[in-house]
Coordinates of N, CA and C in Angstrom, one line a residue:
X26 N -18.1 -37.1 50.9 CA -17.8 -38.1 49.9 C -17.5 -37.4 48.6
X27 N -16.6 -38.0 47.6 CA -16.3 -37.6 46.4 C -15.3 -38.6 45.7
X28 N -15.7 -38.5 44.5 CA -15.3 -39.6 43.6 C -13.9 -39.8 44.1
X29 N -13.1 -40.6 43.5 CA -11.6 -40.6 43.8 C -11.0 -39.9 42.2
X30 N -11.8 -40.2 41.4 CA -11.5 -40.4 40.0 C -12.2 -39.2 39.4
X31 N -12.2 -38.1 38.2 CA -13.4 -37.8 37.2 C -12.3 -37.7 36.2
X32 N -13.1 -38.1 35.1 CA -12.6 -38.3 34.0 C -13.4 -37.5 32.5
X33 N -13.1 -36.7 32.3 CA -13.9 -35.7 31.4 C -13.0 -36.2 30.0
X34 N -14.3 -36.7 28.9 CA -14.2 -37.6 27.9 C -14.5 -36.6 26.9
X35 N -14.2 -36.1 25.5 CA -15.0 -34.9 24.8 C -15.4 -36.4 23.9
X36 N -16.5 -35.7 23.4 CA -17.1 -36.4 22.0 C -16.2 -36.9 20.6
X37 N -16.6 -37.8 20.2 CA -16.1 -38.2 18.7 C -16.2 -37.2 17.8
X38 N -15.5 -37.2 16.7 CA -15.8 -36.1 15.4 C -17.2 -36.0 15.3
X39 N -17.5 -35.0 14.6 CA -18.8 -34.5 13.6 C -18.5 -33.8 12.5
X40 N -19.7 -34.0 11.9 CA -19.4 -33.2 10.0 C -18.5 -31.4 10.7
X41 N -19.1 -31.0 11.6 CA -18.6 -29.3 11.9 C -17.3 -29.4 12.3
X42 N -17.0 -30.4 13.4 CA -15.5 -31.0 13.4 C -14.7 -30.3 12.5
X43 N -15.3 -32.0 11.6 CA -13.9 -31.8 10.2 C -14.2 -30.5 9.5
X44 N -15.0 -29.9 9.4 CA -15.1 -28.5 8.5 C -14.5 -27.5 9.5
X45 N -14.0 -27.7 11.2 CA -13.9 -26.3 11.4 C -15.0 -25.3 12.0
X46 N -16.3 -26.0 11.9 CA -16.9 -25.2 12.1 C -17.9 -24.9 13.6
X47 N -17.7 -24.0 13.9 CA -18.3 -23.7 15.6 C -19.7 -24.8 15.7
X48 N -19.9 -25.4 16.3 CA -21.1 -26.5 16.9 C -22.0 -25.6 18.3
X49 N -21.3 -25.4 18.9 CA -21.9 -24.9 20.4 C -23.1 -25.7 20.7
X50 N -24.6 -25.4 21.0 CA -25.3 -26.3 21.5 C -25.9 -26.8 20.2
X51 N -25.9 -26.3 19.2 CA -26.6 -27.1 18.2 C -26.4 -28.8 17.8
X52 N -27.4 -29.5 17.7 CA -27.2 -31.2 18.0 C -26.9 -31.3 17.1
X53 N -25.3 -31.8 16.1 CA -24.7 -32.5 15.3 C -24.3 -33.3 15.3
X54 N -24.6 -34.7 15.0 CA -24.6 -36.0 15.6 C -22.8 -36.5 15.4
X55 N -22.6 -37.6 15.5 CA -21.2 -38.0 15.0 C -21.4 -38.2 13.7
X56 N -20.3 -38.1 13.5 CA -19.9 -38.4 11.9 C -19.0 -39.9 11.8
X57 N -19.1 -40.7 10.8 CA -18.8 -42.2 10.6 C -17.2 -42.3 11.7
X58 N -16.3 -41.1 10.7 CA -15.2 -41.2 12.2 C -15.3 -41.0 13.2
X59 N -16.3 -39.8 13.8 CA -16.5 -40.2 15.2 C -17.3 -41.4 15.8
X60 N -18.1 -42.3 15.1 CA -18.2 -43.0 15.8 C -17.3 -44.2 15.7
X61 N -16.4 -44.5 15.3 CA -15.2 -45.1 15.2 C -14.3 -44.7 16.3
X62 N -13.9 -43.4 16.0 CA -13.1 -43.0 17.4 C -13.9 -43.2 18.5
X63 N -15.1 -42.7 18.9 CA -15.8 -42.9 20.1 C -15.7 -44.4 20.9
X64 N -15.6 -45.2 19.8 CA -15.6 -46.8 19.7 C -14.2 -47.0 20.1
X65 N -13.4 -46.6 19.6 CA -12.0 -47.1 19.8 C -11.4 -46.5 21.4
X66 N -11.7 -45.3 21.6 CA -11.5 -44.6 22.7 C -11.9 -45.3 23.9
X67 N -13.5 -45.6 23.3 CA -14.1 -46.7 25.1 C -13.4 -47.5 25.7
X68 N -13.1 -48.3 24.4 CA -12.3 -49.6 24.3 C -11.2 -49.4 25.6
X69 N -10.3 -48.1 24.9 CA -8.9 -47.8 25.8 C -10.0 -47.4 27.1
X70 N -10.8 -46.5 27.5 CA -11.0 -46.0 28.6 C -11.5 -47.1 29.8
X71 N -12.2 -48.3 29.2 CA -12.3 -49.4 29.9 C -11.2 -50.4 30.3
X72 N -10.3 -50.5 29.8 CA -9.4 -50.7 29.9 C -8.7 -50.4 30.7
X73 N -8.2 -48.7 30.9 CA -7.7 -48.4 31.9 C -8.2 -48.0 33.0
X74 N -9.6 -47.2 33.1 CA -10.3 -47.2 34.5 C -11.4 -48.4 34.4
X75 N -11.7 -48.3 36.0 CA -13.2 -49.1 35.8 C -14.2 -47.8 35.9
X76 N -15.2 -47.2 35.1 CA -16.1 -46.4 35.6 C -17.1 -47.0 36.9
X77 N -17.4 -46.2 37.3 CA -18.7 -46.2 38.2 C -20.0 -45.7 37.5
X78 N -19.8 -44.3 37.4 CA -21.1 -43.8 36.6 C -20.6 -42.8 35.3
X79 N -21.3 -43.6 34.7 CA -21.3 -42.1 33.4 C -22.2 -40.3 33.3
X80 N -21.7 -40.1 32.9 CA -22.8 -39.2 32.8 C -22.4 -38.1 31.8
X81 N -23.4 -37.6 30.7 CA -23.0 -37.3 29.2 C -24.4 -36.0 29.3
X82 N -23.7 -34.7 28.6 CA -24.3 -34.2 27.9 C -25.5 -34.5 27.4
X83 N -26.6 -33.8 27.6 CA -27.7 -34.1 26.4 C -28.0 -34.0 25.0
X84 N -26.3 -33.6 24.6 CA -26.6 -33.2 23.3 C -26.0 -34.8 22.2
X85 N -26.8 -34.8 21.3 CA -26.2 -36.6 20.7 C -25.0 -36.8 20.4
X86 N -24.3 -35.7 20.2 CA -22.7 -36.3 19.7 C -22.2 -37.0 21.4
X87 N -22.5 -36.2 22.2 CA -22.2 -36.5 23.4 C -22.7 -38.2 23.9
X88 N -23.8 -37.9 23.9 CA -25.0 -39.1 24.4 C -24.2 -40.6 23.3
X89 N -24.1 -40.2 22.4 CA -23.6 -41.2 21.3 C -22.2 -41.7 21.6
X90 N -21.3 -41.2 22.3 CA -19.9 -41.2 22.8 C -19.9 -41.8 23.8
X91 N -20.8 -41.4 24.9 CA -21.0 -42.0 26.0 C -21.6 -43.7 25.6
X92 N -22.3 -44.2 25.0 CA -23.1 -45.2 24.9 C -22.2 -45.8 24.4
X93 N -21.1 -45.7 23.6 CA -20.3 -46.5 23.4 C -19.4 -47.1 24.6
X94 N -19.1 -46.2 25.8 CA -18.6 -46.6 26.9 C -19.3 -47.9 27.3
X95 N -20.3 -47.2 27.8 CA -22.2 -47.9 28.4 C -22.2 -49.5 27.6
X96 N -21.6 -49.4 26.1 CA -21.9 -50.7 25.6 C -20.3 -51.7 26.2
X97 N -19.7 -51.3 26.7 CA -18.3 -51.6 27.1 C -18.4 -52.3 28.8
X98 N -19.4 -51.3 29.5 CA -19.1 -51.8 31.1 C -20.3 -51.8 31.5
X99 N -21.6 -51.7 30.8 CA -23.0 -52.0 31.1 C -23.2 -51.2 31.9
X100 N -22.7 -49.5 31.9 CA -23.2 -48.8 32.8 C -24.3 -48.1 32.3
X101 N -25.3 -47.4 33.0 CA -26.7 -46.8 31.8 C -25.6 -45.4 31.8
X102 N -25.9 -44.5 31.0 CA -26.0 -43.1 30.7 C -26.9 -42.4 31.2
X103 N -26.4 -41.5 31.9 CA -27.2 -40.3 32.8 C -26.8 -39.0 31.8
X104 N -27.9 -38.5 31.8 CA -27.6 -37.0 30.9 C -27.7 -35.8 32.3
X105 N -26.5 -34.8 32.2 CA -27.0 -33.8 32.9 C -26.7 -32.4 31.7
X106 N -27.7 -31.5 31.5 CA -27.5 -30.2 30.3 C -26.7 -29.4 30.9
X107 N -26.2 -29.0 32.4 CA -25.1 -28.1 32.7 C -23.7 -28.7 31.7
X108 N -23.7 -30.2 31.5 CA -22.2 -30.2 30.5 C -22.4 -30.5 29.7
X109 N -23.8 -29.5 29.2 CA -23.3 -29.0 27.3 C -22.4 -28.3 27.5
X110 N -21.7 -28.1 25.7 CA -21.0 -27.0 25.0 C -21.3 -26.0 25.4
X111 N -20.2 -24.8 25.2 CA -21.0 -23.3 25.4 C -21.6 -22.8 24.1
X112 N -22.3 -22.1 24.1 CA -23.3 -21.5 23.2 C -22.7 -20.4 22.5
X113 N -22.4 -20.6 21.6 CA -22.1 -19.7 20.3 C -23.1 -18.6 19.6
X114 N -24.4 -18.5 20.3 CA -25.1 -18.0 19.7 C -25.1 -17.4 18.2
X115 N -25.1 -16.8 17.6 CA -25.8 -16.4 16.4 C -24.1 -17.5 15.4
X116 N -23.2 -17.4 16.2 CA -21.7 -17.9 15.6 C -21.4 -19.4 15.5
X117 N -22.9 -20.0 15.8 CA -22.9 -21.4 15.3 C -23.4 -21.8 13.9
X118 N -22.4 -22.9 13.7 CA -22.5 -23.4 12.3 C -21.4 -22.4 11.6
X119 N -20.5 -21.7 11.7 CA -19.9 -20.8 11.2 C -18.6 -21.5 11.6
X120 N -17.1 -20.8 10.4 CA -16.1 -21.3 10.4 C -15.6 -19.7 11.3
X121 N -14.4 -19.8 11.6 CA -13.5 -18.5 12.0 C -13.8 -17.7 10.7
X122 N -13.1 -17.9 9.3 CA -13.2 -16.7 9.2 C -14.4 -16.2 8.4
X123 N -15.5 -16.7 8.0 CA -17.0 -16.5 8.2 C -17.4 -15.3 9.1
X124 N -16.6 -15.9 10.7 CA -17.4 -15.3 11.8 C -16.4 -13.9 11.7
X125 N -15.1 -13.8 11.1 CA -14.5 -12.7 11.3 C -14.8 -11.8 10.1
X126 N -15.5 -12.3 9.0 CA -16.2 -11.2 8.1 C -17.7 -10.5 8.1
X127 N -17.9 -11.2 9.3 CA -19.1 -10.2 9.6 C -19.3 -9.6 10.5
X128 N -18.3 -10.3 11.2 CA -18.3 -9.5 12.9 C -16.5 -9.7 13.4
X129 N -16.3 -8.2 13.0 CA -14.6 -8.2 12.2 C -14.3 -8.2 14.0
X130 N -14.8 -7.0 14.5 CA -14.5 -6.2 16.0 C -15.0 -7.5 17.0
X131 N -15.8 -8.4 17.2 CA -16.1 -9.2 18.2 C -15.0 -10.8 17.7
X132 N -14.7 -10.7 16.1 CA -14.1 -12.0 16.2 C -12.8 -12.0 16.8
X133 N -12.2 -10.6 16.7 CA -10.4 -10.2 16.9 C -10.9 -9.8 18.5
X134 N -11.9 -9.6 19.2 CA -12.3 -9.5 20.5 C -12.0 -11.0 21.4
X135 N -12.5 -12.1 20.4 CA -12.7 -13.7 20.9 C -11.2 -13.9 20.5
X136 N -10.3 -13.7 19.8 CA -9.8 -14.9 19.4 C -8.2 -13.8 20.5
X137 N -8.7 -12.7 20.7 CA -7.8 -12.4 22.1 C -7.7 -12.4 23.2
X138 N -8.9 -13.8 23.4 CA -9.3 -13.6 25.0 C -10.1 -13.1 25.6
X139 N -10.8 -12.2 24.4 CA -12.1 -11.1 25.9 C -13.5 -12.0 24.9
X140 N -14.3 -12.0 25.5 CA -15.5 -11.9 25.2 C -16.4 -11.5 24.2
X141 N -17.0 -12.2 22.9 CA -17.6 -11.6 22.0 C -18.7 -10.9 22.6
X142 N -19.5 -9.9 22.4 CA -20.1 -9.3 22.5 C -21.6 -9.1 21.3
X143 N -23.2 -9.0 21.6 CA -23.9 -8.9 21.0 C -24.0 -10.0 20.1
X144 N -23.6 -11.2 20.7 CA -23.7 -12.4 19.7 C -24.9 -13.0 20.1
X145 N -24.8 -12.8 21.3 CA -25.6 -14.4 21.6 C -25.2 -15.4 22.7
X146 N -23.3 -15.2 22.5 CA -22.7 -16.3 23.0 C -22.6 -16.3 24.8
X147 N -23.0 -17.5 25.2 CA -22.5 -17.5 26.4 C -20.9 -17.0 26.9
X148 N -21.0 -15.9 28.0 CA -19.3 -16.4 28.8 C -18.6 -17.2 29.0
X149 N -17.7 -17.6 29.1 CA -16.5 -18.4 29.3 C -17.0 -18.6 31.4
X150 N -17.4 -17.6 32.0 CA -17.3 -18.1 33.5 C -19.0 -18.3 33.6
X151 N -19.9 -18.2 32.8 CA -21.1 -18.6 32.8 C -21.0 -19.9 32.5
X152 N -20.2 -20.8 31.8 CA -19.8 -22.1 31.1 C -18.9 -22.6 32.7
X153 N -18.5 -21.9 33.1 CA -17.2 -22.6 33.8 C -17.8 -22.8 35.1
X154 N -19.1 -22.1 35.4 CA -19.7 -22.3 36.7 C -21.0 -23.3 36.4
X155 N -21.5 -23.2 35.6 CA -22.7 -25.0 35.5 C -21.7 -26.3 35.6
X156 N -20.3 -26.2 34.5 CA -19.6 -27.4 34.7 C -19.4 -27.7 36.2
X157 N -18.6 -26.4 36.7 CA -18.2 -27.4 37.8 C -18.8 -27.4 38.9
X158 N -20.3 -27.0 38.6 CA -21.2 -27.3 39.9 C -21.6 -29.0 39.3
X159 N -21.9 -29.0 38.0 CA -22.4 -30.1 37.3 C -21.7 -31.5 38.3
X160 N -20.0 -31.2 37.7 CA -18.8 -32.3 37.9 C -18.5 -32.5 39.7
X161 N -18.7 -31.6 40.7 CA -18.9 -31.5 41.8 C -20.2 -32.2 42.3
X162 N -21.3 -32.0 42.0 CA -22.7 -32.6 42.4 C -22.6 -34.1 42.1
X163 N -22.1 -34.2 41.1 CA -21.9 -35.7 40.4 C -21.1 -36.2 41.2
X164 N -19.8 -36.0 41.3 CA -18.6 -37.0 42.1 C -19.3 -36.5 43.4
X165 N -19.4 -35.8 44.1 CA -19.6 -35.9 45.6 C -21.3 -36.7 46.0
X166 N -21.6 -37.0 45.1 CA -22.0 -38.5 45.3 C -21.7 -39.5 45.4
X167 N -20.1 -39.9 45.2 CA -19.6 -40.8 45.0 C -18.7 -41.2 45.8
X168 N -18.0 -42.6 46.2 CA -16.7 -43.0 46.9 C -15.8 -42.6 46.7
X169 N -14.5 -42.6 47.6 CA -13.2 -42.6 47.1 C -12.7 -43.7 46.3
X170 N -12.9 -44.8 45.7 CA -12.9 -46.0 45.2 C -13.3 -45.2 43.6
X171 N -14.4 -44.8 43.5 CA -15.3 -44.9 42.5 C -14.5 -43.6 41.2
X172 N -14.6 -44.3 40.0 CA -14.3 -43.3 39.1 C -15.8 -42.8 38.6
X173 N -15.9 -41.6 38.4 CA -16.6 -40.7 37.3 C -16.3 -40.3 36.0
X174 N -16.9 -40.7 34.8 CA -17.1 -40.2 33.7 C -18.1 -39.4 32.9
X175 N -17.5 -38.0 32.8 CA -18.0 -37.1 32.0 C -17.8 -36.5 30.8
X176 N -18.9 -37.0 29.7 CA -18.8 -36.7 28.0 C -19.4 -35.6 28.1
X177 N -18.7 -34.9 27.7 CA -19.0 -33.1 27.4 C -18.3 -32.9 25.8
X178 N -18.0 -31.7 25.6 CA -17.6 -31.1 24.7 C -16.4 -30.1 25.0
X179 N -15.3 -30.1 23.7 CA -14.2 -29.5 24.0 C -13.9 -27.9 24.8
X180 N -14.9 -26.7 24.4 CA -15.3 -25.6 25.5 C -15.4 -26.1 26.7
X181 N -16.2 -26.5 26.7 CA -16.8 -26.5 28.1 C -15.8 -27.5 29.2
X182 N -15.4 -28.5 28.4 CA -14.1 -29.7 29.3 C -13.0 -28.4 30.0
X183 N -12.5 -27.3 28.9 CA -11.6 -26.7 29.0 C -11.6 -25.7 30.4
X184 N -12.8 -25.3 30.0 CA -13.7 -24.4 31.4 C -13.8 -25.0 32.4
X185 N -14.3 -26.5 32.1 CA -15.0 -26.9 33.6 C -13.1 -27.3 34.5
X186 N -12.3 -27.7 33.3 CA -11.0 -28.1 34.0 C -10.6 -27.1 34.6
X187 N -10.2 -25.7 34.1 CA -9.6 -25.0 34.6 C -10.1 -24.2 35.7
X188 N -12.1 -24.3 35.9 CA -12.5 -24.2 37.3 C -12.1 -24.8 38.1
X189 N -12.1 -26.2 38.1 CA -12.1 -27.6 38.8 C -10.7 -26.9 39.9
X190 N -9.7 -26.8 39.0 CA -8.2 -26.4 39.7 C -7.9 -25.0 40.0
X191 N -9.5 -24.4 40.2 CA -9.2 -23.2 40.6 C -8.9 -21.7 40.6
X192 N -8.5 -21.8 38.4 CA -8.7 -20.9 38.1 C -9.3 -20.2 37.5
X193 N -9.0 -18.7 37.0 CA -10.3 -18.1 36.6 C -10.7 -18.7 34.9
X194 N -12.3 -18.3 34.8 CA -12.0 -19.0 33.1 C -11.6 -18.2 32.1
X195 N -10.9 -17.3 32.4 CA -10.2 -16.4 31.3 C -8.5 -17.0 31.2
X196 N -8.4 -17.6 32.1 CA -7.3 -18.5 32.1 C -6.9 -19.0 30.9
X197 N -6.0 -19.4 30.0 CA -5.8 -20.1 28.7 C -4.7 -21.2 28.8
X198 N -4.0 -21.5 29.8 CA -2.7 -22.5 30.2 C -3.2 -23.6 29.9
X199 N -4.9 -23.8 29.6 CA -4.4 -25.4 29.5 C -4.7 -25.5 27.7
X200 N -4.6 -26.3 27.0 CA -4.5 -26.9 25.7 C -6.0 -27.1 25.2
X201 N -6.4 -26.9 24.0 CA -7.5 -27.6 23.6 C -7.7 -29.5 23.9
X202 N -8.9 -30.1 23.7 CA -9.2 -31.0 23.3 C -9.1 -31.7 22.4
X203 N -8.8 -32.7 22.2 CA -8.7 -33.2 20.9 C -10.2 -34.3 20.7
X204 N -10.8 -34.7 19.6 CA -12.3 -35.3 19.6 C -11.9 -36.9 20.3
X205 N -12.9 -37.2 21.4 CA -12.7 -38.5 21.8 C -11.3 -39.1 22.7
X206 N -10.6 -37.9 23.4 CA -9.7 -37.7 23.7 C -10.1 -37.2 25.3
X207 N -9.2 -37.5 26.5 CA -10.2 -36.8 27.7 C -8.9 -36.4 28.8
X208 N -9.4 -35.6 29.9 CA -8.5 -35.4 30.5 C -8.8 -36.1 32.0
X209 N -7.9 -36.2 32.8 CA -8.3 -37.0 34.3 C -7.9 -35.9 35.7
X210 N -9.2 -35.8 36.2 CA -8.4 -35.5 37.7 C -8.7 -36.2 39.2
X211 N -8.3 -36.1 39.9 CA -8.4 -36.4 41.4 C -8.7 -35.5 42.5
X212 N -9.2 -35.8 43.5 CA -9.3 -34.8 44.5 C -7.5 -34.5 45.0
X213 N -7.4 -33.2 45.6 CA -6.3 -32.8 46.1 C -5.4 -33.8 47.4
X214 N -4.6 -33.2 47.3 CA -3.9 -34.5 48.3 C -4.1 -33.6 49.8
X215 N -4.0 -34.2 50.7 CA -4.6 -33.4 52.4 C -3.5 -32.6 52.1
X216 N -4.3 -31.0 52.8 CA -2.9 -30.3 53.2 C -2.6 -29.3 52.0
X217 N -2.8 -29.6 50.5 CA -2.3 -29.0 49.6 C -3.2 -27.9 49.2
X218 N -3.9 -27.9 49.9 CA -5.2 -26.4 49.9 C -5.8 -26.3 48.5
X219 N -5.7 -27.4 47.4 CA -6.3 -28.0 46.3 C -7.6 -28.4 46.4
X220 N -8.8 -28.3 45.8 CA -9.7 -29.4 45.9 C -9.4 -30.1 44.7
X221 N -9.1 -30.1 43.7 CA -8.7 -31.0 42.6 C -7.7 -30.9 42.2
X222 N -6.8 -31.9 41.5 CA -5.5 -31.7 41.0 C -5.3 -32.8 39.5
X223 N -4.9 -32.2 38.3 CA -4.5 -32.5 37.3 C -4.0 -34.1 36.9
X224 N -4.2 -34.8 36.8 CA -3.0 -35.9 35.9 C -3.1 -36.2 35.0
X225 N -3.7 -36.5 34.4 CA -3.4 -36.2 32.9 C -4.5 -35.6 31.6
X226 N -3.9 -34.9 30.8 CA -4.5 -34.0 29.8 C -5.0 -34.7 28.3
X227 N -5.6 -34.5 27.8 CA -5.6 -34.8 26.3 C -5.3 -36.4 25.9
X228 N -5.6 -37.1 26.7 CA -5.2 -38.8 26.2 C -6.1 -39.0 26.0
X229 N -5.9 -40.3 24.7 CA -6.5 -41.2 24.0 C -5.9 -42.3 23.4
X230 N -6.2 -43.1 22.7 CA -5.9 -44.5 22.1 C -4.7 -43.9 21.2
X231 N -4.0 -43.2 20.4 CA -3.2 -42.6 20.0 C -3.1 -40.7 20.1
X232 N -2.1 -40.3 19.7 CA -1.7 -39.0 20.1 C -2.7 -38.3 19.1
X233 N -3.1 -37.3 19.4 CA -3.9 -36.4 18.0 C -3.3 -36.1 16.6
X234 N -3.7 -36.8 15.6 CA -2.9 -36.7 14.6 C -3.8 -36.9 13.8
X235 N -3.1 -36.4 11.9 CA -4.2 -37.1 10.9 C -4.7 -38.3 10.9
X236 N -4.0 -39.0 11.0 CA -4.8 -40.4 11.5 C -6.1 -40.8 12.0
X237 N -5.8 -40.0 13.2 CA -6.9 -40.5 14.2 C -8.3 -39.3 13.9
X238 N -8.2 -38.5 13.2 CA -8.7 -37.4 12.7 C -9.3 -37.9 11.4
X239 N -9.2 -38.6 10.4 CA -9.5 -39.5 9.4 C -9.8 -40.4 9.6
X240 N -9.8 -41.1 10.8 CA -10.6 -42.9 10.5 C -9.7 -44.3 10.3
X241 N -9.9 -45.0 10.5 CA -8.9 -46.2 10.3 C -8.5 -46.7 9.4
X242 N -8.5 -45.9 8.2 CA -7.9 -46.8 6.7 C -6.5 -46.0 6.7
X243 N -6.4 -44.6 7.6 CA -5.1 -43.6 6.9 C -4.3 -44.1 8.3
X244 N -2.8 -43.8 8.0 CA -1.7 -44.3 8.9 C -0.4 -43.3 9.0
X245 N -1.1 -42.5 8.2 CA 0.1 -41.1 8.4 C -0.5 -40.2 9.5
X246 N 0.8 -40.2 9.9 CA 1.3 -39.7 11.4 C 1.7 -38.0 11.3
X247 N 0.3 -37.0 11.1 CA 1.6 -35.8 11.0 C 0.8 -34.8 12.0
X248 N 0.9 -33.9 13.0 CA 0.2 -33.0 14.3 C -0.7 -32.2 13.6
X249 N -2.6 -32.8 13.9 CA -3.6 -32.2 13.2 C -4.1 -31.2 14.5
X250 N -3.8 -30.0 14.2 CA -4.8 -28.6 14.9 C -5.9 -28.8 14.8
X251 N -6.5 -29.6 13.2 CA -8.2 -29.2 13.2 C -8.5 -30.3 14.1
X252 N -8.6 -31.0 14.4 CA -9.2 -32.1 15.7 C -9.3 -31.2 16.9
X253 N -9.3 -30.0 17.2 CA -9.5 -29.7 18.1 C -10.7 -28.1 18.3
X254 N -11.2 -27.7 18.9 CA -12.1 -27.2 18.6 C -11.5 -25.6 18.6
X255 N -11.8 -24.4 17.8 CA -11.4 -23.4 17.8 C -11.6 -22.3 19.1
X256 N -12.1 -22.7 20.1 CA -12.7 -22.3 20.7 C -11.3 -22.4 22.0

């Protein structure tokens, strides 16, 4: 058995969001726009799938994102901690270049793909192997009928997706997350020697922009980077 559907949901903004600033497991709740986006997002995700089960992060931006679904399709919220964020260790609460003035050699280490070192921080394939035992244990409880929904965090979505389909997590092809934004996959089609396969990336109730990064009073349309996590 296995879901037909999983649908990996990231969280609404937070104050560290809009600043930029590394979050990893530290609990930073939503901030007024994310729970607006989180709200607006459900809206769309009910809409277009029916969930079966939820299941959210134990960390509250997450759990808080999720519950907005939950208040949409009366499903409860299951928390599992394999799809927290990865752990930034000593480099949470910190902006990039914060983290690259005090740790010049591990920041120009991370932001080329290898591995900081003596931080603290979890691996990228330490992150990539809890998700997708997490997102595996979860759907293969489930029907072919049945969709799955998982509120995580933008690291770890990135990881668990590009395990999911197989490759390694030093991999970078796929795109950041954008907040309250999710990606969709399915099991592989017979024959295609896939266990999961891709359809769609980064959707939400509109495209990632200032807008939707500010909250519902602003209406300018122009391609916002910081909505997405540096990571």
């Amino acid at each position: 058995m296995t879901a037909g559907r999983v649908v990996l949901w990231r969280h609404g903004r937070t104050a560290h969001n809009a600043a930029a600033r590394l979050q990893g497991q530290s609990d930073i709740p939503l901030d007024d726009v994310g729970v607006w986006q989180a709200e607006t997002a459900a809206a769309a995700l009910a809409s277009r799938y029916a969930p079966t089960r939820i299941i959210a992060s134990d960390l509250g931006r997450a759990r808080s994102t999720a519950e907005a679904l939950s208040a949409r399709t009366g499903l409860p919220v299951h928390t599992d901690p394999r799809v927290r964020e990865r752990s930034f260790g000593d480099w949470e609460g910190m902006t990039s270049a914060e983290i690259a003035e005090r740790w010049p050699e591990q920041h120009a280490a991370w932001r080329a793909g290898r591995e900081p070192e003596r931080v603290g921080a979890e691996t990228r394939a330490e992150v990539q192997a809890r998700m997708v035992r997490a997102i595996e244990d979860q759907a293969g409880a489930l029907e072919a009928d049945d969709t799955l929904v998982v509120v995580s965090h933008g690291a770890a979505i990135t990881l668990g997706l590009v395990g999911l389909l197989g490759l390694p997590a030093e991999w970078k092809g796929v795109s950041g997350m954008s907040n309250a934004h999710w990606a969709e996959v399915q099991p592989g089609r017979p024959g295609s020697g896939l266990a999961w396969r891709l359809e769609a990336l980064n959707v939400g109730p509109v495209h990632a922009s200032s807008d939707w990064n500010a909250g519902p009073d602003r209406v300018d349309r122009g391609l916002d980077e910081e909505v997405r996590d540096p990571a």
